[in-house]
CSV table of C-alpha atoms in Angstrom, one decimal:
chain,number,residue,atom,x,y,z
A,1,MET,CA,-8.0,-12.7,-16.2
A,2,PHE,CA,-5.4,-9.8,-16.1
A,3,LEU,CA,-7.0,-7.7,-13.6
A,4,ARG,CA,-7.6,-10.8,-11.1
A,5,ILE,CA,-3.5,-11.5,-11.4
A,6,LEU,CA,-3.2,-8.0,-10.9
A,7,ASP,CA,-5.6,-7.5,-8.0
A,8,ARG,CA,-3.8,-11.2,-6.2
A,9,LEU,CA,-0.6,-9.7,-6.5
A,10,GLU,CA,-1.3,-6.1,-5.3
A,11,GLU,CA,-2.7,-8.2,-2.3
A,12,ILE,CA,0.2,-10.8,-2.1
A,13,ILE,CA,2.7,-7.7,-2.2
A,14,ILE,CA,1.1,-5.8,0.4
A,15,ALA,CA,0.6,-9.0,3.0
A,16,SER,CA,3.9,-10.3,2.1
A,17,LEU,CA,5.8,-6.6,3.0
A,18,MET,CA,3.8,-6.0,5.9
A,19,GLY,CA,4.2,-9.8,7.4
A,20,ALA,CA,7.9,-9.5,6.9
A,21,ALA,CA,8.4,-6.4,8.4
A,22,THR,CA,6.6,-7.3,11.2
A,23,LEU,CA,8.5,-10.4,11.8
A,24,ILE,CA,11.8,-8.4,11.3
A,25,THR,CA,10.9,-6.1,14.0
A,26,PHE,CA,9.5,-8.7,16.3
A,27,VAL,CA,12.9,-10.7,16.0
A,28,THR,CA,14.8,-7.2,16.3
A,29,VAL,CA,12.8,-6.6,19.9
A,30,VAL,CA,13.5,-10.2,21.1
A,31,HIS,CA,17.1,-10.0,20.0
A,32,ARG,CA,17.6,-6.7,21.8
A,33,PHE,CA,16.0,-8.0,25.1
A,34,LEU,CA,17.6,-11.5,24.9
A,35,VAL,CA,21.0,-10.1,24.3
A,36,ASP,CA,21.0,-8.8,28.0
A,37,VAL,CA,20.5,-12.1,29.5
A,38,PRO,CA,24.3,-13.0,30.8
A,39,VAL,CA,24.1,-16.8,29.6
A,40,LEU,CA,23.0,-15.6,26.1
A,41,TYR,CA,25.1,-12.8,25.8
A,42,PRO,CA,28.1,-14.3,24.4
A,43,TYR,CA,26.0,-15.8,21.4
A,44,LEU,CA,23.6,-13.1,20.9
A,45,PHE,CA,26.1,-9.7,20.9
A,46,TRP,CA,27.6,-11.0,17.8
A,47,ILE,CA,24.5,-11.2,15.3
A,48,ASN,CA,24.3,-7.4,14.3
A,49,LEU,CA,20.6,-6.6,13.4
A,50,ALA,CA,21.5,-2.7,12.8
A,51,TRP,CA,20.1,-2.8,9.0
A,52,SER,CA,16.7,-4.2,10.3
A,53,GLN,CA,15.3,-0.7,10.7
A,54,GLU,CA,16.1,0.4,7.8
A,55,LEU,CA,14.6,-2.4,5.9
A,56,CYS,CA,11.5,-2.3,7.9
A,57,ILE,CA,11.3,1.4,7.0
A,58,TYR,CA,11.9,0.4,3.2
A,59,MET,CA,9.3,-2.3,3.6
A,60,PHE,CA,6.7,-0.2,4.7
A,61,ILE,CA,7.1,2.7,2.2
A,62,TRP,CA,6.6,0.2,-0.3
A,63,MET,CA,3.6,-1.3,1.4
A,64,ALA,CA,2.3,2.1,1.8
A,65,LYS,CA,2.4,2.8,-1.9
A,66,PHE,CA,0.7,-0.5,-3.1
A,67,GLY,CA,-1.7,-0.1,-0.4
A,68,ALA,CA,-2.8,3.7,-1.6
A,69,ALA,CA,-3.4,1.7,-4.7
A,70,TYR,CA,-5.3,-1.1,-3.1
A,71,GLY,CA,-7.4,1.8,-1.6
A,72,VAL,CA,-8.5,3.4,-4.4
A,73,ARG,CA,-9.6,-0.1,-5.9
A,74,THR,CA,-11.4,-1.0,-2.6
A,75,GLY,CA,-12.8,2.0,-1.8
A,76,ILE,CA,-11.2,2.1,1.6
A,77,HIS,CA,-10.0,5.6,1.0
A,78,VAL,CA,-11.5,8.5,3.6
A,79,GLY,CA,-13.5,10.6,1.6
A,80,VAL,CA,-15.6,13.6,2.4
A,81,ASP,CA,-18.6,13.7,0.4
A,82,VAL,CA,-21.3,15.7,2.0
A,83,LEU,CA,-21.4,18.7,-0.5
A,84,ILE,CA,-21.0,16.1,-3.3
A,85,LYS,CA,-24.4,14.0,-2.1
A,86,ARG,CA,-26.2,17.3,-2.2
A,87,LEU,CA,-25.5,18.0,-5.6
A,88,ASN,CA,-28.3,16.6,-8.5
A,89,ASP,CA,-27.4,13.5,-10.5
A,90,GLY,CA,-25.7,15.2,-13.4
A,91,TRP,CA,-23.4,17.3,-11.3
A,92,ARG,CA,-22.4,14.6,-8.9
A,93,LYS,CA,-21.4,12.3,-11.6
A,94,GLY,CA,-19.1,15.1,-13.2
A,95,VAL,CA,-17.5,16.2,-10.2
A,96,ILE,CA,-16.7,12.6,-9.1
A,97,LEU,CA,-15.3,12.1,-12.9
A,98,PHE,CA,-13.5,15.2,-12.5
A,99,GLY,CA,-12.0,14.1,-9.0
A,100,LEU,CA,-11.2,10.5,-10.4
A,101,LEU,CA,-9.5,11.9,-13.4
A,102,GLY,CA,-7.7,14.6,-11.3
A,103,GLY,CA,-6.5,11.7,-9.0
A,104,ALA,CA,-5.4,9.8,-12.3
A,105,LEU,CA,-3.4,12.9,-13.7
A,106,PHE,CA,-1.7,13.7,-10.4
A,107,THR,CA,-0.5,10.1,-10.0
A,108,ALA,CA,0.5,9.7,-13.7
A,109,ILE,CA,2.8,12.9,-12.8
A,110,VAL,CA,4.1,11.7,-9.6
A,111,GLY,CA,4.9,8.3,-11.1
A,112,THR,CA,6.6,10.1,-14.2
A,113,MET,CA,8.6,12.3,-11.9
A,114,GLY,CA,9.5,9.2,-9.7
A,115,ALA,CA,10.5,7.4,-13.0
A,116,LYS,CA,12.5,10.1,-14.3
A,117,PHE,CA,14.5,10.3,-10.7
A,118,VAL,CA,14.8,6.6,-10.7
A,119,PHE,CA,16.4,6.4,-14.0
A,120,GLU,CA,18.8,9.3,-12.9
A,121,LEU,CA,19.6,7.1,-9.9
A,122,MET,CA,20.3,4.0,-11.5
A,123,SER,CA,23.3,6.0,-13.3
A,124,THR,CA,24.9,6.6,-10.0
A,125,ASP,CA,26.7,4.4,-7.1
A,126,GLN,CA,24.3,5.8,-4.5
A,127,VAL,CA,23.5,3.0,-2.1
A,128,SER,CA,21.4,3.1,1.0
A,129,PRO,CA,23.2,3.6,4.3
A,130,ASP,CA,23.1,0.3,6.5
A,131,LEU,CA,21.8,-2.3,3.9
A,132,GLU,CA,24.0,-0.9,0.9
A,133,ILE,CA,21.5,-1.7,-1.7
A,134,PRO,CA,21.4,0.5,-4.8
A,135,SER,CA,19.2,3.5,-4.3
A,136,TRP,CA,17.2,3.5,-7.2
A,137,ILE,CA,15.6,0.0,-5.8
A,138,VAL,CA,14.6,1.7,-2.5
A,139,TYR,CA,13.0,4.5,-4.6
A,140,GLY,CA,11.7,2.2,-7.4
A,141,CYS,CA,8.1,1.9,-5.2
A,142,ILE,CA,7.4,5.9,-6.3
A,143,PRO,CA,7.0,5.3,-10.2
A,144,LEU,CA,5.6,1.5,-9.7
A,145,GLY,CA,2.9,2.5,-7.0
A,146,SER,CA,2.2,5.9,-8.7
A,147,TYR,CA,1.4,4.2,-11.9
A,148,LEU,CA,-0.5,1.1,-10.1
A,149,MET,CA,-2.5,4.1,-8.4
A,150,CYS,CA,-3.0,6.0,-11.8
A,151,PHE,CA,-4.3,2.8,-13.3
A,152,ARG,CA,-6.5,2.0,-10.2
A,153,PHE,CA,-8.1,5.6,-10.5
A,154,LEU,CA,-8.9,5.1,-14.2
A,155,GLN,CA,-10.2,1.7,-13.7
A,156,VAL,CA,-12.7,2.9,-11.0
A,157,CYS,CA,-13.6,6.0,-13.3
A,158,TRP,CA,-14.4,3.7,-16.0
A,159,HIS,CA,-16.6,1.7,-13.8
A,160,TYR,CA,-18.6,4.5,-12.3
A,161,PHE,CA,-19.1,5.9,-15.8
A,162,LYS,CA,-20.4,3.1,-17.0
A,163,THR,CA,-22.6,1.8,-13.8
A,164,GLY,CA,-22.9,5.0,-11.8
A,165,GLU,CA,-21.2,2.8,-8.8
A,166,LEU,CA,-18.1,3.5,-7.0
A,167,PRO,CA,-16.3,0.9,-4.7
A,168,HIS,CA,-17.7,0.8,-1.3
A,169,HIS,CA,-16.0,-1.0,1.6
A,170,ASP,CA,-18.0,-2.5,4.0
A,171,ALA,CA,-16.0,-2.6,7.2
A,172,THR,CA,-18.5,-5.5,8.6
A,173,ASN,CA,-18.0,-8.0,6.0
A,174,VAL,CA,-15.9,-10.8,6.2
A,175,ASP,CA,-15.1,-13.0,3.1
A,176,GLY,CA,-16.5,-16.5,3.6
A,177,ILE,CA,-18.9,-15.5,6.6
A,178,GLU,CA,-22.4,-15.4,5.9
A,179,VAL,CA,-24.4,-13.2,8.3
A,180,SER,CA,-27.5,-14.5,9.8
A,181,LYS,CA,-30.5,-12.3,9.8
A,182,ASP,CA,-31.1,-13.2,13.3
A,183,ALA,CA,-27.6,-11.6,14.7
A,184,PRO,CA,-28.5,-8.2,16.2
A,185,ILE,CA,-25.3,-6.8,15.5
A,186,ALA,CA,-25.4,-7.6,11.9
A,187,MET,CA,-28.4,-6.0,11.7
A,188,GLY,CA,-27.9,-3.2,13.9
A,189,GLU,CA,-29.8,-3.9,16.4
A,190,ALA,CA,-27.4,-4.0,19.5
């Protein structure tokens, strides 16, 4: 139950940040072009959207940190496994577990150092340039995203240890759509 809620929350955060950043960027670009229209100039000139670029940058950084954890969970990260596939089963399992635990250790270290940095920022009055929000909020994605990614590495590691299966992303799969056996593209006959 907890994992389903966490999975869904992770997906909602990523999609919301991506959608909001795209919408803000669209509005900013449209504003930039419409302000040059003489009839609209008196109305649009006073709208200041200088903050939008900074906000979008922060939103994409947060999205990338949570997206990296999502990538570990779903198996969409790019990996080079040419040598690993040539190993015998015992060595292969050991190398994969070592890699997953190494990823967990690395992200735990980054998360801990990020948390230390954020806690130190909380005691300062440092704010972002345009939005003037506390800097610790901006950098909060480092420990949150890193610890979530560490948890996902450990989750995948445990699942692999128990079942011998890694998450695999199928780019041709669309949830809710069944593939017909007669479809030439689905079967690779095209």
